[in-house]
């Protein structure tokens, strides 16, 4: 019998998800982190990486913000009614009132849950209860989460394959297409149009001028609820509390999650109007007709309140607006010599660098060969080089592999943004000039096939 003690990673591989371990190993990105502070990620082998992914927009306040940790410690020390399930949570009341005040418009009630997907599920149920219709419209390229209801609002076969029939009555329409939207709405069978105001995983797609405003007006005209999924774009990520605030729209519902609890405790929230709330919670008998065990969890609520304090006191929204503009302008200048860079776009501290197929013959051959092996191969090579050579953690968009996401914590310092710009320019230069980039890519492709 073996007496060897297995490490956490080995146990993870044995008991949680071996494929994930293999993928990180393959990309040489299976680092072991000892301490994460602000934008910095420290590893056991003495490296300090900068986080330009923020856990997909979770760490707006930076990793392990001391004030949020202090609030959580205090909450634990109080030995309060954390999971009583039969009391009224004052902390939930406080957090809900602050969220409604910040969101404004017709949003006057909050349902709390523990993730973005769970928020999307709740929004689907609330919309159906309010309108007595079944259908839900969503946008091509959307990412709304991987539970069955949320997944029904994502068209990509990659995410859907193998999971059987999803919710009936859901239909996709192109982003920025008002004509198709109106044609669908006219059927009056849709309870809600659920969309991201800026599509994150689709490649940081910015709405056309007045698209959101006119889409909201059309929805109102045909009795369909206009629901914004601000799971990535909310909590000052784009510079304002909600991305909706840039576009002069008043949604009927807003879904928040991720950054709402400082990246430390699972949380989600659905902000709704009084009328929508009343359509679900119609009577005493139905007071808890939609809920979940960890909804209004004391630690999550305390973390949410502390996170709002930090975001407001440190003015992280206006900082995101200012530094976001600057980093996009710097990236555009630094990347202008490179033909494979198609666009740099974004809002606040949510940006994307879009790459494209090169026209130069030699480059094009390599690019296409790798795209045939796997469409994400090229983008993943950039992510890998940034990680290994430049000590930067980044990722490509989940539904658009040619867009590199730029989403550091909102507390990122100007010199860290400068470092990022120089690093991306260096790696982009390698792509355009170095055989090593492409031969490494070939090595990766071979290893991927053999794993
Ligand atoms: C826009 C958007 N909505 C919903 C979700 C689902 O959130 P969660 O992973 O917390 O369930 C995500 C997750 O990345 C997201 O990006």
Short mmCIF file of C-alpha atoms and ligand atoms in Angstrom, two decimals:
data_model
loop_
_atom_site.label_atom_id
_atom_site.label_comp_id
_atom_site.label_asym_id
_atom_site.label_seq_id
_atom_site.Cartn_x
_atom_site.Cartn_y
_atom_site.Cartn_z
CA UNK A 1 0.00 0.00 0.00
CA UNK A 2 1.35 3.42 -0.95
CA UNK A 3 2.05 5.81 1.91
CA UNK A 4 2.63 8.82 -0.35
CA UNK A 5 0.65 11.89 0.66
CA UNK A 6 -1.06 13.39 -2.36
CA UNK A 7 -0.83 17.13 -2.91
CA UNK A 8 -3.94 19.27 -3.23
CA UNK A 9 -3.43 19.44 -7.00
CA UNK A 10 -3.17 15.65 -7.27
CA UNK A 11 -6.28 15.23 -5.14
CA UNK A 12 -8.03 17.81 -7.33
CA UNK A 13 -7.04 15.83 -10.36
CA UNK A 14 -8.27 12.59 -8.80
CA UNK A 15 -11.52 13.89 -7.31
CA UNK A 16 -12.60 17.16 -8.96
CA UNK A 17 -11.70 17.84 -12.59
CA UNK A 18 -8.67 16.15 -14.17
CA UNK A 19 -9.35 17.74 -17.58
CA UNK A 20 -8.98 21.23 -16.12
CA UNK A 21 -5.62 20.28 -14.60
CA UNK A 22 -4.48 18.85 -17.94
CA UNK A 23 -5.53 22.01 -19.79
CA UNK A 24 -3.66 24.33 -17.42
CA UNK A 25 -0.60 22.03 -17.57
CA UNK A 26 -0.74 22.04 -21.35
CA UNK A 27 -0.74 25.83 -21.43
CA UNK A 28 2.00 25.99 -18.79
CA UNK A 29 -0.36 28.09 -16.70
CA UNK A 30 -0.81 25.77 -13.74
CA UNK A 31 0.82 28.13 -11.24
CA UNK A 32 0.41 27.74 -7.52
CA UNK A 33 -0.58 31.03 -5.89
CA UNK A 34 0.46 31.89 -2.36
CA UNK A 35 -0.93 35.38 -1.95
CA UNK A 36 -3.17 37.67 -4.00
CA UNK A 37 -3.29 41.37 -3.15
CA UNK A 38 -4.90 44.10 -5.21
CA UNK A 39 -3.74 43.50 -8.79
CA UNK A 40 -0.82 41.26 -7.79
CA UNK A 41 -0.77 37.47 -7.80
CA UNK A 42 2.24 35.92 -6.02
CA UNK A 43 3.28 32.35 -6.86
CA UNK A 44 5.23 29.71 -4.95
CA UNK A 45 8.11 30.01 -7.41
CA UNK A 46 8.57 33.67 -6.48
CA UNK A 47 6.83 35.29 -9.45
CA UNK A 48 4.52 38.26 -9.19
CA UNK A 49 1.90 38.32 -11.95
CA UNK A 50 -0.51 41.15 -12.68
CA UNK A 51 -4.15 40.16 -12.97
CA UNK A 52 -5.77 41.58 -16.12
CA UNK A 53 -8.71 39.16 -15.99
CA UNK A 54 -10.10 39.84 -12.50
CA UNK A 55 -11.76 36.41 -12.40
CA UNK A 56 -13.98 37.56 -15.30
CA UNK A 57 -14.88 40.87 -13.63
CA UNK A 58 -15.16 39.62 -10.06
CA UNK A 59 -12.28 41.58 -8.53
CA UNK A 60 -13.33 45.18 -9.20
CA UNK A 61 -12.05 46.17 -5.74
CA UNK A 62 -8.86 44.12 -6.18
CA UNK A 63 -7.97 40.82 -4.56
CA UNK A 64 -8.56 40.55 -0.82
CA UNK A 65 -9.34 44.19 -0.12
CA UNK A 66 -8.45 44.70 3.58
CA UNK A 67 -11.66 46.60 4.35
CA UNK A 68 -13.87 43.85 2.93
CA UNK A 69 -11.88 41.20 4.82
CA UNK A 70 -12.26 43.23 8.04
CA UNK A 71 -16.03 43.46 7.51
CA UNK A 72 -16.23 39.68 7.02
CA UNK A 73 -14.11 38.96 10.11
CA UNK A 74 -16.33 41.28 12.10
CA UNK A 75 -19.46 39.56 10.82
CA UNK A 76 -18.06 36.16 11.84
CA UNK A 77 -17.05 37.47 15.27
CA UNK A 78 -20.58 38.70 15.88
CA UNK A 79 -21.98 35.16 15.70
CA UNK A 80 -25.12 36.60 14.10
CA UNK A 81 -28.07 34.77 12.53
CA UNK A 82 -26.21 33.59 9.43
CA UNK A 83 -28.40 30.77 8.13
CA UNK A 84 -31.45 30.89 10.35
CA UNK A 85 -33.88 30.79 7.42
CA UNK A 86 -36.72 32.13 9.52
CA UNK A 87 -35.78 35.69 10.27
CA UNK A 88 -35.73 39.03 8.46
CA UNK A 89 -32.21 39.98 7.42
CA UNK A 90 -31.53 43.63 8.19
CA UNK A 91 -28.28 43.43 6.26
CA UNK A 92 -30.18 42.32 3.14
CA UNK A 93 -32.54 45.28 3.61
CA UNK A 94 -29.59 47.67 3.89
CA UNK A 95 -27.81 46.27 0.85
CA UNK A 96 -31.01 46.21 -1.23
CA UNK A 97 -31.81 49.84 -0.42
CA UNK A 98 -28.32 50.95 -1.45
CA UNK A 99 -28.44 48.94 -4.68
CA UNK A 100 -31.84 50.39 -5.63
CA UNK A 101 -30.66 53.94 -4.86
CA UNK A 102 -27.56 53.45 -7.02
CA UNK A 103 -29.47 51.77 -9.86
CA UNK A 104 -32.31 54.31 -9.86
CA UNK A 105 -35.23 54.30 -12.29
CA UNK A 106 -38.01 51.86 -11.58
CA UNK A 107 -35.86 49.35 -9.63
CA UNK A 108 -37.31 49.18 -6.12
CA UNK A 109 -36.94 45.60 -4.90
CA UNK A 110 -34.05 43.12 -4.81
CA UNK A 111 -33.98 39.33 -4.86
CA UNK A 112 -30.65 37.98 -3.60
CA UNK A 113 -29.08 34.71 -4.72
CA UNK A 114 -25.59 33.21 -5.01
CA UNK A 115 -24.49 33.50 -8.65
CA UNK A 116 -25.12 35.21 -11.95
CA UNK A 117 -26.81 32.14 -13.44
CA UNK A 118 -29.14 31.90 -10.49
CA UNK A 119 -30.00 35.57 -11.06
CA UNK A 120 -30.81 34.86 -14.71
CA UNK A 121 -33.03 31.93 -13.66
CA UNK A 122 -34.91 34.22 -11.27
CA UNK A 123 -35.31 36.91 -13.93
CA UNK A 124 -36.84 34.35 -16.33
CA UNK A 125 -39.36 33.25 -13.67
CA UNK A 126 -40.21 36.83 -12.63
CA UNK A 127 -40.74 37.86 -16.27
CA UNK A 128 -43.03 34.90 -16.95
CA UNK A 129 -45.02 35.51 -13.76
CA UNK A 130 -45.43 39.19 -14.57
CA UNK A 131 -46.37 38.96 -18.23
CA UNK A 132 -48.03 35.53 -18.28
CA UNK A 133 -46.03 34.86 -21.44
CA UNK A 134 -43.42 32.10 -21.89
CA UNK A 135 -40.99 33.29 -24.56
CA UNK A 136 -37.60 34.89 -23.85
CA UNK A 137 -35.51 36.76 -26.43
CA UNK A 138 -31.74 36.95 -26.22
CA UNK A 139 -28.83 38.09 -28.35
CA UNK A 140 -26.51 36.04 -30.54
CA UNK A 141 -23.14 35.63 -28.84
CA UNK A 142 -24.57 36.24 -25.35
CA UNK A 143 -23.17 34.66 -22.20
CA UNK A 144 -25.73 34.35 -19.41
CA UNK A 145 -24.51 31.32 -17.43
CA UNK A 146 -24.55 27.55 -17.61
CA UNK A 147 -27.57 26.43 -15.60
CA UNK A 148 -30.36 25.08 -17.85
CA UNK A 149 -32.47 28.28 -17.99
CA UNK A 150 -29.50 30.60 -18.48
CA UNK A 151 -27.98 28.23 -21.03
CA UNK A 152 -31.26 28.41 -22.97
CA UNK A 153 -30.30 32.04 -23.61
CA UNK A 154 -26.97 31.16 -25.21
CA UNK A 155 -26.88 29.95 -28.78
CA UNK A 156 -23.38 28.52 -28.99
CA UNK A 157 -23.43 24.75 -29.67
CA UNK A 158 -20.19 24.44 -27.70
CA UNK A 159 -21.94 25.26 -24.41
CA UNK A 160 -25.18 23.42 -25.27
CA UNK A 161 -24.02 20.16 -26.79
CA UNK A 162 -24.88 17.02 -24.87
CA UNK A 163 -27.19 18.62 -22.34
CA UNK A 164 -30.50 17.73 -23.96
CA UNK A 165 -33.49 19.95 -24.62
CA UNK A 166 -33.38 23.31 -22.88
CA UNK A 167 -36.19 25.81 -22.15
CA UNK A 168 -38.74 26.01 -24.96
CA UNK A 169 -39.73 29.43 -26.32
CA UNK A 170 -36.30 31.07 -26.25
CA UNK A 171 -35.11 32.75 -29.46
CA UNK A 172 -31.90 34.50 -30.47
CA UNK A 173 -31.72 37.76 -32.41
CA UNK A 174 -28.63 39.62 -33.63
CA UNK A 175 -27.13 42.25 -31.31
CA UNK A 176 -27.79 45.82 -32.48
CA UNK A 177 -30.66 44.73 -34.77
CA UNK A 178 -33.84 46.68 -33.93
CA UNK A 179 -35.76 45.52 -36.98
CA UNK A 180 -35.55 41.83 -36.06
CA UNK A 181 -36.30 42.70 -32.45
CA UNK A 182 -39.52 44.46 -33.42
CA UNK A 183 -40.57 41.66 -35.76
CA UNK A 184 -40.23 39.18 -32.87
CA UNK A 185 -41.88 41.45 -30.30
CA UNK A 186 -44.95 41.89 -32.50
CA UNK A 187 -45.88 38.27 -31.84
CA UNK A 188 -46.49 39.34 -28.23
CA UNK A 189 -45.32 35.95 -27.01
CA UNK A 190 -42.13 37.16 -25.33
CA UNK A 191 -42.04 37.80 -21.59
CA UNK A 192 -38.59 39.39 -21.67
CA UNK A 193 -35.68 40.46 -23.79
CA UNK A 194 -32.61 39.58 -21.69
CA UNK A 195 -29.31 41.07 -22.86
CA UNK A 196 -25.91 42.31 -21.79
CA UNK A 197 -25.66 46.08 -22.43
CA UNK A 198 -22.08 45.48 -23.59
CA UNK A 199 -21.56 41.90 -24.72
CA UNK A 200 -18.52 40.67 -22.80
CA UNK A 201 -17.81 37.11 -23.88
CA UNK A 202 -18.98 37.89 -27.44
CA UNK A 203 -15.89 40.09 -27.75
CA UNK A 204 -16.56 43.34 -25.82
CA UNK A 205 -19.24 44.36 -28.30
CA UNK A 206 -20.43 47.91 -27.71
CA UNK A 207 -24.08 48.76 -28.49
CA UNK A 208 -24.73 51.02 -31.47
CA UNK A 209 -25.78 54.56 -30.51
CA UNK A 210 -29.38 54.53 -29.19
CA UNK A 211 -29.72 50.73 -29.63
CA UNK A 212 -30.46 50.08 -25.96
CA UNK A 213 -32.77 53.08 -25.63
CA UNK A 214 -34.77 52.12 -28.72
CA UNK A 215 -34.80 48.42 -27.81
CA UNK A 216 -36.21 49.34 -24.38
CA UNK A 217 -38.89 51.53 -26.02
CA UNK A 218 -39.88 48.73 -28.39
CA UNK A 219 -40.10 46.25 -25.52
CA UNK A 220 -42.38 48.62 -23.62
CA UNK A 221 -44.56 49.11 -26.70
CA UNK A 222 -45.18 45.35 -27.02
CA UNK A 223 -45.42 44.46 -23.32
CA UNK A 224 -42.06 42.63 -23.13
CA UNK A 225 -39.78 43.28 -20.14
CA UNK A 226 -36.38 44.81 -20.91
CA UNK A 227 -33.87 42.98 -18.70
CA UNK A 228 -30.18 43.83 -18.46
CA UNK A 229 -27.63 41.22 -17.44
CA UNK A 230 -24.99 43.42 -15.79
CA UNK A 231 -23.16 40.51 -14.18
CA UNK A 232 -19.89 41.62 -15.81
CA UNK A 233 -20.65 45.25 -16.71
CA UNK A 234 -22.19 46.33 -13.38
CA UNK A 235 -20.52 47.50 -10.16
CA UNK A 236 -18.64 50.39 -11.87
CA UNK A 237 -16.74 48.08 -14.25
CA UNK A 238 -17.58 50.38 -17.18
CA UNK A 239 -17.17 53.57 -15.13
CA UNK A 240 -20.75 54.00 -13.91
CA UNK A 241 -22.61 51.84 -11.39
CA UNK A 242 -24.46 50.18 -14.28
CA UNK A 243 -23.51 50.23 -17.95
CA UNK A 244 -27.19 51.17 -18.47
CA UNK A 245 -26.35 54.58 -17.01
CA UNK A 246 -24.17 55.41 -20.02
CA UNK A 247 -27.08 54.77 -22.38
CA UNK A 248 -30.05 56.52 -20.82
CA UNK A 249 -32.11 53.37 -20.38
CA UNK A 250 -34.35 52.32 -17.54
CA UNK A 251 -34.48 48.52 -17.46
CA UNK A 252 -37.35 46.60 -15.86
CA UNK A 253 -34.87 44.25 -14.23
CA UNK A 254 -31.09 44.18 -13.72
CA UNK A 255 -29.01 41.14 -12.78
CA UNK A 256 -25.83 41.68 -10.75
CA UNK A 257 -23.34 39.15 -9.32
CA UNK A 258 -19.54 38.68 -9.51
CA UNK A 259 -18.01 41.92 -8.14
CA UNK A 260 -20.91 42.63 -5.78
CA UNK A 261 -19.23 40.90 -2.83
CA UNK A 262 -15.62 41.88 -3.40
CA UNK A 263 -14.69 38.54 -4.94
CA UNK A 264 -14.85 36.74 -1.61
CA UNK A 265 -18.34 35.31 -1.11
CA UNK A 266 -20.77 33.96 -3.74
CA UNK A 267 -23.57 36.44 -4.46
CA UNK A 268 -26.13 37.46 -7.04
CA UNK A 269 -28.92 40.03 -7.06
CA UNK A 270 -31.91 40.74 -9.28
CA UNK A 271 -33.21 44.30 -9.09
CA UNK A 272 -36.87 44.61 -10.13
CA UNK A 273 -39.72 47.09 -10.14
CA UNK A 274 -42.42 46.94 -7.47
CA UNK A 275 -44.94 45.74 -10.07
CA UNK A 276 -42.76 42.84 -11.15
CA UNK A 277 -42.06 41.87 -7.55
CA UNK A 278 -45.80 41.84 -6.79
CA UNK A 279 -46.53 39.52 -9.71
CA UNK A 280 -44.40 36.77 -8.13
CA UNK A 281 -44.81 37.40 -4.42
CA UNK A 282 -48.56 37.94 -4.69
CA UNK A 283 -49.71 36.99 -1.20
CA UNK A 284 -48.67 35.69 2.21
CA UNK A 285 -49.01 32.19 0.82
CA UNK A 286 -46.47 32.96 -1.87
CA UNK A 287 -44.05 34.96 0.34
CA UNK A 288 -41.20 32.55 -0.38
CA UNK A 289 -42.39 31.11 -3.69
CA UNK A 290 -38.99 31.83 -5.21
CA UNK A 291 -35.98 31.66 -2.88
CA UNK A 292 -32.86 29.64 -2.17
CA UNK A 293 -30.97 28.52 0.92
CA UNK A 294 -27.99 30.85 0.58
CA UNK A 295 -30.04 33.85 -0.58
CA UNK A 296 -29.42 36.80 1.83
CA UNK A 297 -26.49 34.97 3.43
CA UNK A 298 -25.10 37.23 6.19
CA UNK A 299 -21.49 37.09 4.98
CA UNK A 300 -22.50 37.84 1.38
CA UNK A 301 -24.62 40.80 2.50
CA UNK A 302 -21.83 42.21 4.70
CA UNK A 303 -19.33 41.76 1.87
CA UNK A 304 -21.74 43.54 -0.50
CA UNK A 305 -22.07 46.53 1.83
CA UNK A 306 -18.31 46.75 2.38
CA UNK A 307 -17.70 46.45 -1.38
CA UNK A 308 -20.04 49.36 -2.11
CA UNK A 309 -18.23 51.42 0.56
CA UNK A 310 -14.87 50.75 -1.11
CA UNK A 311 -16.11 51.37 -4.65
CA UNK A 312 -17.67 54.69 -3.61
CA UNK A 313 -14.99 55.99 -1.25
CA UNK A 314 -12.13 55.16 -3.60
CA UNK A 315 -14.08 56.64 -6.56
CA UNK A 316 -13.33 53.53 -8.56
CA UNK A 317 -15.95 54.35 -11.21
CA UNK A 318 -14.45 57.66 -12.32
CA UNK A 319 -11.00 56.12 -12.07
CA UNK A 320 -12.13 53.27 -14.38
CA UNK A 321 -13.50 55.79 -16.88
CA UNK A 322 -10.33 57.90 -16.92
CA UNK A 323 -7.73 55.12 -16.90
CA UNK A 324 -9.79 52.97 -19.27
CA UNK A 325 -9.78 55.71 -21.93
CA UNK A 326 -6.05 56.15 -21.41
CA UNK A 327 -5.15 52.47 -21.71
CA UNK A 328 -7.21 52.06 -24.90
CA UNK A 329 -5.54 55.10 -26.43
CA UNK A 330 -2.08 53.78 -25.44
CA UNK A 331 -2.90 50.32 -26.80
CA UNK A 332 -4.09 51.78 -30.11
CA UNK A 333 -0.79 53.67 -30.54
CA UNK A 334 1.42 50.78 -29.44
CA UNK A 335 -0.40 48.22 -31.61
CA UNK A 336 -0.87 50.38 -34.73
CA UNK A 337 2.13 48.87 -36.59
CA UNK A 338 0.61 45.39 -36.48
CA UNK A 339 -1.72 44.23 -39.23
CA UNK A 340 -3.23 41.48 -37.13
CA UNK A 341 -4.68 43.97 -34.65
CA UNK A 342 -8.11 44.91 -35.96
CA UNK A 343 -9.56 47.00 -33.16
CA UNK A 344 -9.19 48.14 -29.57
CA UNK A 345 -12.53 48.99 -27.98
CA UNK A 346 -14.31 49.17 -24.66
CA UNK A 347 -15.82 51.32 -21.97
CA UNK A 348 -14.37 52.10 -18.56
CA UNK A 349 -12.10 49.28 -17.45
CA UNK A 350 -13.63 46.68 -19.78
CA UNK A 351 -11.76 46.53 -23.07
CA UNK A 352 -11.03 44.10 -25.85
CA UNK A 353 -8.17 43.81 -28.33
CA UNK A 354 -9.49 42.17 -31.48
CA UNK A 355 -7.04 40.25 -33.67
CA UNK A 356 -7.69 39.28 -37.27
CA UNK A 357 -6.46 36.98 -40.00
CA UNK A 358 -3.23 38.43 -41.46
CA UNK A 359 -2.89 39.33 -45.16
CA UNK A 360 0.88 38.67 -45.37
CA UNK A 361 1.23 35.24 -47.04
CA UNK A 362 3.60 33.50 -44.59
CA UNK A 363 1.69 34.67 -41.53
CA UNK A 364 -1.62 33.75 -43.08
CA UNK A 365 -0.54 30.15 -43.71
CA UNK A 366 0.47 29.68 -40.08
CA UNK A 367 -2.60 31.49 -38.74
CA UNK A 368 -4.98 29.37 -40.79
CA UNK A 369 -3.22 26.12 -39.96
CA UNK A 370 -3.68 26.82 -36.25
CA UNK A 371 -7.27 28.00 -36.67
CA UNK A 372 -8.01 24.63 -38.30
CA UNK A 373 -6.57 22.74 -35.31
CA UNK A 374 -8.71 24.71 -32.89
CA UNK A 375 -10.31 28.14 -33.33
CA UNK A 376 -9.06 29.24 -29.90
CA UNK A 377 -5.45 28.16 -30.52
CA UNK A 378 -4.15 31.54 -31.72
CA UNK A 379 -5.69 33.56 -28.87
CA UNK A 380 -4.59 30.98 -26.34
CA UNK A 381 -1.00 31.28 -27.57
CA UNK A 382 -1.13 35.02 -26.90
CA UNK A 383 -2.53 34.38 -23.42
CA UNK A 384 0.19 31.79 -22.78
CA UNK A 385 3.02 34.09 -23.94
CA UNK A 386 1.67 36.96 -21.82
CA UNK A 387 1.59 34.61 -18.84
CA UNK A 388 5.01 33.05 -19.32
CA UNK A 389 7.09 35.91 -20.72
CA UNK A 390 5.34 38.95 -19.31
CA UNK A 391 3.87 37.76 -15.99
CA UNK A 392 0.36 38.83 -16.96
CA UNK A 393 -2.83 36.85 -16.38
CA UNK A 394 -5.29 37.43 -19.22
CA UNK A 395 -7.88 35.45 -21.19
CA UNK A 396 -9.64 35.53 -24.52
CA UNK A 397 -13.41 35.99 -24.69
CA UNK A 398 -15.42 32.80 -24.21
CA UNK A 399 -17.56 33.26 -27.33
CA UNK A 400 -15.06 35.14 -29.51
CA UNK A 401 -11.58 33.64 -29.49
CA UNK A 402 -9.96 36.48 -31.44
CA UNK A 403 -10.61 39.06 -28.75
CA UNK A 404 -8.23 39.40 -25.81
CA UNK A 405 -10.05 40.76 -22.80
CA UNK A 406 -8.52 43.62 -20.79
CA UNK A 407 -10.24 43.76 -17.40
CA UNK A 408 -7.89 44.45 -14.49
CA UNK A 409 -9.22 45.34 -11.02
CA UNK A 410 -10.47 48.95 -10.98
CA UNK A 411 -7.72 49.82 -8.48
CA UNK A 412 -5.05 49.16 -11.14
CA UNK A 413 -2.23 51.74 -11.13
CA UNK A 414 -1.18 53.73 -14.23
CA UNK A 415 2.29 52.13 -14.21
CA UNK A 416 0.70 48.65 -14.20
CA UNK A 417 -1.38 49.67 -17.21
CA UNK A 418 1.79 50.93 -18.93
CA UNK A 419 3.47 47.61 -18.21
CA UNK A 420 0.48 45.82 -19.76
CA UNK A 421 0.60 47.96 -22.92
CA UNK A 422 4.36 47.32 -23.40
CA UNK A 423 3.89 43.60 -22.79
CA UNK A 424 1.02 43.22 -25.24
CA UNK A 425 2.99 45.18 -27.85
CA UNK A 426 6.03 42.93 -27.31
CA UNK A 427 3.98 39.73 -27.68
CA UNK A 428 2.10 41.12 -30.71
CA UNK A 429 5.49 41.98 -32.22
CA UNK A 430 6.61 38.37 -31.69
CA UNK A 431 3.50 37.10 -33.46
CA UNK A 432 4.34 39.23 -36.49
CA UNK A 433 8.06 38.62 -36.65
CA UNK A 434 9.21 35.56 -34.80
CA UNK A 435 9.26 31.98 -36.00
CA UNK A 436 9.53 30.98 -32.35
CA UNK A 437 5.94 32.07 -31.66
CA UNK A 438 4.59 29.82 -34.40
CA UNK A 439 6.88 26.87 -33.67
CA UNK A 440 5.84 27.06 -30.00
CA UNK A 441 2.25 27.08 -31.19
CA UNK A 442 2.95 23.97 -33.24
CA UNK A 443 4.43 22.30 -30.14
CA UNK A 444 1.32 23.21 -28.18
CA UNK A 445 -0.91 21.86 -30.92
CA UNK A 446 1.00 18.55 -30.96
CA UNK A 447 0.83 18.24 -27.18
CA UNK A 448 -2.92 19.04 -27.27
CA UNK A 449 -3.52 16.27 -29.77
CA UNK A 450 -1.51 13.77 -27.68
CA UNK A 451 -3.05 14.58 -24.29
C1 LIG B 1 -22.82 38.34 -18.43
C2 LIG B 1 -22.88 37.12 -17.57
N1 LIG B 1 -24.05 36.72 -17.09
C3 LIG B 1 -24.17 35.64 -16.30
C4 LIG B 1 -23.05 34.90 -15.95
C5 LIG B 1 -23.20 33.70 -15.07
O1 LIG B 1 -22.68 33.99 -13.82
P1 LIG B 1 -22.20 32.82 -12.83
O2 LIG B 1 -20.99 32.20 -13.42
O3 LIG B 1 -21.95 33.53 -11.52
O4 LIG B 1 -23.33 31.85 -12.71
C6 LIG B 1 -21.81 35.29 -16.43
C7 LIG B 1 -20.61 34.50 -16.09
O5 LIG B 1 -19.52 34.72 -16.53
C8 LIG B 1 -21.71 36.42 -17.26
O6 LIG B 1 -20.55 36.82 -17.76
#
